[in-house]
């Protein structure tokens, strides 16, 4: 009898799911947003969390959490390589020069400058397929897949960076600053940038941790990832009694590694120079187990998300950026954004295309110099103020 060949992907069906490593949550019970979501994280249950860089928090409580292999996934249709970018090469390099002028004037010491890439996406494209591609081609310590239709969440992350983990009263953050193809290619600027952000994170954690407990457990450790290496530091502390998630997020969000220092000045610089909101990119993606006082939130980098534009087009978005200091070279910073994006963009099926270079510069993708429809970001305000809106 001839062997029967079964296409396991044909058994896949779209369901709401939150997947973190081998931890899979299914059966959405509640979806809450804003201040209500912050309060819910301290109640009960297992919550999947997505918080945009602009401070919009969405939390979904799941009924069942188990450990299992991801199982069959649908196929992923390769994208055609046409990515639009919110900042083209010339605009990006000009913005780097502007940040250096602000540093010289003493208004900011370091600022992260980011751009958002955008690709049209078919209505029937299932990001479960992209999640499977990323798990095979770019395994990451904080990889996740969150889809909750009622919350309009459709996110796949291959984040290498821990924003916050919580185990009881222990709170840990591991900022990444410094990126190169090899450890030998790290520059003095990379180490200086890392130390600067470590100081910022220490200050953030000290606002919610007991005095004398905040400690730098690792400084500028070289950590390999697919296609590049990072400098990673680890800062930890013990939470004060009575501190809740609202206090923690007010003290630490947005993550210092993707803003700059001082954080308030860096946020103003980002608002002035970046033409579109970052969305989940550079925000927080992860889970909170309110029953066990445990959590794992990644910085939303190396992250794709699908959403609708104002005119109803479905698009896939991805962000990339670099930390700018006085020692930054504009051309090198632009190249760093391409290095960070190249592997992930390549795994979408865009071939060897450079991620979002406009025509005439190491071209990958013709198209407008920015995503066509995202609105201008609101003025920067404190996270707590955003939740009160």
mmCIF file of C-alpha atoms in Angstrom, residues 2 29 42 69 122 131 141 153 162 184 194 213 240 256 273 295 309:
data_model
loop_
_atom_site.group_PDB
_atom_site.id
_atom_site.type_symbol
_atom_site.label_atom_id
_atom_site.label_comp_id
_atom_site.label_asym_id
_atom_site.label_seq_id
_atom_site.Cartn_x
_atom_site.Cartn_y
_atom_site.Cartn_z
ATOM 1 C CA UNK A 2 1.464 3.412 -0.911
ATOM 2 C CA UNK A 29 -11.305 35.179 29.512
ATOM 3 C CA UNK A 42 -2.167 42.677 40.398
ATOM 4 C CA UNK A 69 5.636 22.081 21.675
ATOM 5 C CA UNK A 122 -2.535 39.763 2.562
ATOM 6 C CA UNK A 131 6.387 32.717 14.172
ATOM 7 C CA UNK A 141 15.511 34.051 24.678
ATOM 8 C CA UNK A 153 -3.272 42.040 18.917
ATOM 9 C CA UNK A 162 14.741 41.413 29.062
ATOM 10 C CA UNK A 184 36.146 42.615 18.373
ATOM 11 C CA UNK A 194 25.910 50.671 27.936
ATOM 12 C CA UNK A 213 19.276 46.402 47.257
ATOM 13 C CA UNK A 240 9.538 47.566 48.548
ATOM 14 C CA UNK A 256 15.876 53.044 29.189
ATOM 15 C CA UNK A 273 12.695 63.605 15.271
ATOM 16 C CA UNK A 295 6.422 38.080 35.278
ATOM 17 C CA UNK A 309 -4.214 51.311 8.489
#
